[in-house]
Amino acid sequence: AQSVSQHNHHVILSEAASLELGCNYSYGGTVNLFWYVQYPGQHLQLLLKYFSGDPLVKGIKGFEAEFIKSKFSFNLRKPSVQWSDTAEYFCAVRGMNTGFQKLVFGTGTRLLVSP
Amino acid sequence: KAGVTQTPRYLIKTRGQQVTLSCSPISGHRSVSWYQQTPGQGLQFLFEYFSETQRNKGNFPGRFSGRQFSNSRSEMNVSTLELGDSALYLCASSPSPGQWYNEQFFGPGTRLTVL
C-alpha cells in the first residue's frame, strides 16, 4: 500500500529565509506526485505536480520540487519565503501501475512565516 | 468555470444521527473523490467515484457510504454518527481518465461537528 511521510509537522521561518519541506513516499512503481497548499480559510489548491520528464518541477508562487526516484522523495523548496506563504502544505502520491489508484496524502506541514 | 461546490458548508449533528453531504464537481469532470480532514491525521481518503461506480475505497467503516449520479454529482452519507466523525469533509473532482486525470480540484469542504 502507498504511504506518504512528511517529516516536519510545524516549521517557523522569518521572511526571506529559504524553505525546504521533506516528503518521502513508499510505492514500488511509477508515481504521480503533488504538493497542495491550504491557506488559512481557503480551499486546498495545487502548488505543483510531477508526472514524468524533468524531475525538477516548478510551480506557482516561486515554489519548486525535485523528484529523486532513488530516495523516494519529492521535497518542496522556495528560496525566499514571504509572510503570505503561511499555510499548510500537503504532499500527495498516486501510484500509476494499475487501474484506479487512490491519491494518498501526507499529514501536512504547517508553515508560519513571521514578518 | 465554476469550481467544486459542496453543501452544506457547516453541519452540527448529535451522536447516532445520520448525515448526507453533497458535492457538485467542476463541469465536465467525471471523477469525484471524498476525503476526511482532521488535525494531526491530514487528509484520509474515503472513496472515489467515476461514471457512477465506486473505483476505490479507503479504510473507513461501513457507516461511510457514497454514490454518484449520472450528472457526476456525488453524495456521501455517514450513519450512526460518532464524536470522532467530527471533521472537514472534502470533495475533489478530476477530469476524465487520461494522464491529466490525476490532478484533483478541491471544494471548500463541509465542516461536520458531532455533539
Tab-separated table of C-alpha atoms in Angstrom:
chain	number	residue	atom	x	y	z
A	1	ALA	CA	0.000	0.000	0.000
A	2	GLN	CA	1.137	3.519	-0.676
A	3	SER	CA	2.124	5.819	2.154
A	4	VAL	CA	3.489	9.347	2.395
A	5	SER	CA	5.645	10.769	5.141
A	6	GLN	CA	6.145	14.468	5.798
A	7	HIS	CA	8.926	14.878	8.285
A	8	ASN	CA	8.155	18.308	9.652
A	9	HIS	CA	4.783	18.944	11.221
A	10	HIS	CA	5.457	22.587	12.064
A	11	VAL	CA	8.001	24.960	10.570
A	12	ILE	CA	8.589	28.551	11.610
A	13	LEU	CA	10.665	30.837	9.397
A	14	SER	CA	11.404	34.513	9.073
A	15	GLU	CA	10.643	36.305	5.832
A	16	ALA	CA	13.349	35.860	3.183
A	17	ALA	CA	14.538	32.583	4.701
A	18	SER	CA	14.809	29.565	2.451
A	19	LEU	CA	12.322	26.732	2.752
A	20	GLU	CA	12.620	23.017	2.248
A	21	LEU	CA	9.811	20.662	3.250
A	22	GLY	CA	10.507	16.967	3.139
A	23	CYS	CA	8.270	14.335	1.571
A	24	ASN	CA	9.015	10.638	1.233
A	25	TYR	CA	6.703	8.014	-0.144
A	26	SER	CA	6.563	4.296	-0.313
A	27	TYR	CA	5.360	2.694	-3.509
A	28	GLY	CA	7.153	0.243	-5.740
A	29	GLY	CA	6.091	1.505	-9.139
A	30	THR	CA	5.559	4.593	-11.229
A	31	VAL	CA	4.051	7.513	-9.353
A	32	ASN	CA	2.497	10.884	-9.904
A	33	LEU	CA	3.489	13.365	-7.198
A	34	PHE	CA	1.831	16.529	-5.958
A	35	TRP	CA	2.177	19.346	-3.486
A	36	TYR	CA	-1.000	21.046	-2.357
A	37	VAL	CA	-1.314	24.152	-0.209
A	38	GLN	CA	-4.130	25.237	2.075
A	39	TYR	CA	-4.033	28.916	3.019
A	40	PRO	CA	-5.983	29.897	6.134
A	41	GLY	CA	-9.687	29.748	5.374
A	42	GLN	CA	-9.178	28.713	1.766
A	43	HIS	CA	-9.549	25.593	-0.397
A	44	LEU	CA	-6.760	23.159	-0.972
A	45	GLN	CA	-5.036	24.182	-4.170
A	46	LEU	CA	-2.368	22.604	-6.303
A	47	LEU	CA	1.129	24.078	-5.993
A	48	LEU	CA	2.890	21.788	-8.427
A	49	LYS	CA	2.865	18.299	-9.858
A	50	TYR	CA	5.232	15.737	-11.310
A	51	PHE	CA	4.011	13.274	-13.903
A	52	SER	CA	7.132	12.469	-15.924
A	53	GLY	CA	10.176	14.054	-17.526
A	54	ASP	CA	12.354	16.670	-15.827
A	55	PRO	CA	12.480	15.733	-12.139
A	56	LEU	CA	12.790	19.397	-11.153
A	57	VAL	CA	9.305	20.810	-11.244
A	58	LYS	CA	8.387	24.458	-10.956
A	59	GLY	CA	5.042	25.516	-9.565
A	60	ILE	CA	3.173	28.639	-8.687
A	61	LYS	CA	4.407	31.427	-6.412
A	62	GLY	CA	8.083	30.538	-6.818
A	63	PHE	CA	7.848	27.022	-5.408
A	64	GLU	CA	9.721	24.097	-6.892
A	65	ALA	CA	10.159	20.432	-6.043
A	66	GLU	CA	12.643	17.778	-7.016
A	67	PHE	CA	11.722	14.159	-7.568
A	68	ILE	CA	14.573	11.863	-6.548
A	69	LYS	CA	13.451	8.397	-7.533
A	70	SER	CA	16.283	6.583	-5.761
A	71	LYS	CA	15.330	8.258	-2.489
A	72	PHE	CA	11.557	8.046	-2.990
A	73	SER	CA	11.483	11.748	-2.215
A	74	PHE	CA	9.725	14.833	-3.534
A	75	ASN	CA	10.893	17.748	-1.412
A	76	LEU	CA	9.366	21.187	-1.771
A	77	ARG	CA	11.612	24.256	-1.889
A	78	LYS	CA	11.390	28.005	-2.089
A	79	PRO	CA	14.492	30.217	-1.984
A	80	SER	CA	12.885	33.119	-0.121
A	81	VAL	CA	9.592	32.828	1.738
A	82	GLN	CA	7.088	35.595	2.277
A	83	TRP	CA	4.599	36.178	5.059
A	84	SER	CA	1.851	35.223	2.589
A	85	ASP	CA	3.306	31.697	2.346
A	86	THR	CA	1.937	30.962	5.815
A	87	ALA	CA	-0.227	27.910	5.157
A	88	GLU	CA	-0.430	24.157	5.496
A	89	TYR	CA	1.377	22.132	2.847
A	90	PHE	CA	0.462	18.607	1.822
A	91	CYS	CA	2.446	16.158	-0.251
A	92	ALA	CA	0.444	13.541	-2.161
A	93	VAL	CA	1.251	10.466	-4.213
A	94	ARG	CA	-0.730	8.418	-6.672
A	95	GLY	CA	0.545	5.074	-7.876
A	96	MET	CA	0.234	4.548	-11.593
A	97	ASN	CA	0.811	0.850	-12.071
A	98	THR	CA	-2.702	-0.468	-12.393
A	99	GLY	CA	-6.222	0.838	-12.545
A	100	PHE	CA	-7.674	3.470	-10.305
A	101	GLN	CA	-5.161	4.024	-7.552
A	102	LYS	CA	-6.113	6.348	-4.756
A	103	LEU	CA	-4.374	9.654	-4.073
A	104	VAL	CA	-2.592	9.351	-0.734
A	105	PHE	CA	-1.738	12.455	1.280
A	106	GLY	CA	0.829	13.086	3.953
A	107	THR	CA	-0.260	14.522	7.287
A	108	GLY	CA	0.765	18.031	6.288
A	109	THR	CA	3.295	20.635	7.396
A	110	ARG	CA	2.157	23.890	8.956
A	111	LEU	CA	4.399	26.739	7.888
A	112	LEU	CA	4.396	30.007	9.787
A	113	VAL	CA	6.356	32.870	8.280
A	114	SER	CA	6.989	35.761	10.603
A	115	PRO	CA	7.333	39.245	9.097
B	1	LYS	CA	-15.757	27.900	-14.922
B	2	ALA	CA	-17.318	27.297	-11.535
B	3	GLY	CA	-15.270	25.317	-9.043
B	4	VAL	CA	-16.245	22.347	-6.955
B	5	THR	CA	-19.171	23.165	-4.717
B	6	GLN	CA	-20.123	21.425	-1.512
B	7	THR	CA	-23.268	21.725	0.536
B	8	PRO	CA	-23.884	22.367	3.292
B	9	ARG	CA	-20.769	24.216	4.410
B	10	TYR	CA	-21.400	23.633	8.098
B	11	LEU	CA	-23.377	20.994	9.902
B	12	ILE	CA	-23.982	20.159	13.539
B	13	LYS	CA	-25.375	16.765	14.426
B	14	THR	CA	-25.676	14.621	17.520
B	15	ARG	CA	-24.337	11.127	18.091
B	16	GLY	CA	-26.405	8.430	16.482
B	17	GLN	CA	-27.838	10.623	13.759
B	18	GLN	CA	-27.033	10.283	10.111
B	19	VAL	CA	-25.865	12.926	7.651
B	20	THR	CA	-25.704	13.392	3.879
B	21	LEU	CA	-23.177	15.686	2.252
B	22	SER	CA	-23.340	16.806	-1.346
B	23	CYS	CA	-20.699	17.641	-3.933
B	24	SER	CA	-21.030	19.117	-7.416
B	25	PRO	CA	-17.876	18.682	-9.481
B	26	ILE	CA	-16.457	21.105	-11.994
B	27	SER	CA	-18.438	20.951	-15.211
B	28	GLY	CA	-17.090	18.168	-17.409
B	29	HIS	CA	-15.307	16.360	-14.603
B	30	ARG	CA	-16.459	12.797	-14.162
B	31	SER	CA	-14.401	11.637	-11.216
B	32	VAL	CA	-15.235	12.618	-7.649
B	33	SER	CA	-13.225	11.733	-4.561
B	34	TRP	CA	-14.019	12.294	-0.902
B	35	TYR	CA	-11.582	12.901	1.938
B	36	GLN	CA	-11.820	13.355	5.680
B	37	GLN	CA	-9.508	16.038	7.075
B	38	THR	CA	-8.723	16.167	10.783
B	39	PRO	CA	-5.901	17.872	12.707
B	40	GLY	CA	-2.943	15.537	13.002
B	41	GLN	CA	-4.340	12.976	10.547
B	42	GLY	CA	-4.220	15.123	7.450
B	43	LEU	CA	-6.422	14.050	4.567
B	44	GLN	CA	-7.642	10.493	4.625
B	45	PHE	CA	-9.160	9.015	1.509
B	46	LEU	CA	-12.758	7.867	1.792
B	47	PHE	CA	-13.770	6.813	-1.717
B	48	GLU	CA	-13.611	7.690	-5.375
B	49	TYR	CA	-16.358	7.514	-7.967
B	50	PHE	CA	-16.175	7.548	-11.707
B	51	SER	CA	-19.153	7.109	-14.014
B	52	GLU	CA	-21.432	6.287	-11.081
B	53	THR	CA	-19.187	3.425	-9.968
B	54	GLN	CA	-17.051	3.309	-6.852
B	55	ARG	CA	-13.495	2.788	-8.111
B	56	ASN	CA	-11.599	2.977	-4.863
B	57	LYS	CA	-12.367	2.825	-1.189
B	58	GLY	CA	-10.344	3.864	1.847
B	59	ASN	CA	-10.170	2.208	5.238
B	60	PHE	CA	-13.325	3.556	6.798
B	61	PRO	CA	-16.144	1.580	8.411
B	62	GLY	CA	-19.286	0.704	6.503
B	63	ARG	CA	-21.103	3.606	8.182
B	64	PHE	CA	-19.469	5.747	5.498
B	65	SER	CA	-21.019	5.350	2.079
B	66	GLY	CA	-21.346	7.315	-1.092
B	67	ARG	CA	-22.807	7.420	-4.526
B	68	GLN	CA	-22.500	9.292	-7.774
B	69	PHE	CA	-25.283	10.326	-10.069
B	70	SER	CA	-25.417	10.383	-13.845
B	71	ASN	CA	-24.615	14.120	-13.861
B	72	SER	CA	-21.428	13.340	-11.859
B	73	ARG	CA	-22.752	14.964	-8.692
B	74	SER	CA	-21.913	12.915	-5.633
B	75	GLU	CA	-23.216	12.417	-2.140
B	76	MET	CA	-21.674	10.819	0.877
B	77	ASN	CA	-23.596	9.506	3.844
B	78	VAL	CA	-22.483	8.793	7.360
B	79	SER	CA	-24.855	6.791	9.509
B	80	THR	CA	-24.866	6.387	13.283
B	81	LEU	CA	-22.583	9.361	13.820
B	82	GLU	CA	-19.823	9.176	16.411
B	83	LEU	CA	-17.931	12.018	18.087
B	84	GLY	CA	-14.829	11.024	16.131
B	85	ASP	CA	-16.584	11.743	12.853
B	86	SER	CA	-16.232	15.463	13.506
B	87	ALA	CA	-14.045	16.678	10.662
B	88	LEU	CA	-13.819	18.683	7.479
B	89	TYR	CA	-15.086	16.551	4.599
B	90	LEU	CA	-13.533	17.484	1.307
B	91	CYS	CA	-14.689	16.634	-2.159
B	92	ALA	CA	-12.374	16.759	-5.165
B	93	SER	CA	-13.103	16.346	-8.847
B	94	SER	CA	-10.893	15.280	-11.719
B	95	PRO	CA	-11.216	15.361	-15.477
B	96	SER	CA	-11.905	12.193	-17.421
B	97	PRO	CA	-9.276	9.478	-17.227
B	98	GLY	CA	-6.032	10.094	-19.006
B	99	GLN	CA	-2.714	11.422	-17.855
B	100	TRP	CA	-4.172	14.660	-16.546
B	101	TYR	CA	-6.906	12.785	-14.737
B	102	ASN	CA	-4.754	12.742	-11.652
B	103	GLU	CA	-4.960	16.449	-10.931
B	104	GLN	CA	-7.694	16.943	-8.376
B	105	PHE	CA	-9.558	20.165	-7.736
B	106	PHE	CA	-10.902	20.594	-4.242
B	107	GLY	CA	-14.064	22.132	-2.902
B	108	PRO	CA	-14.290	24.252	0.253
B	109	GLY	CA	-15.419	21.324	2.368
B	110	THR	CA	-18.256	20.634	4.753
B	111	ARG	CA	-17.395	21.142	8.416
B	112	LEU	CA	-19.244	18.461	10.388
B	113	THR	CA	-19.457	18.725	14.145
B	114	VAL	CA	-20.889	15.818	16.100
B	115	LEU	CA	-22.063	16.593	19.631
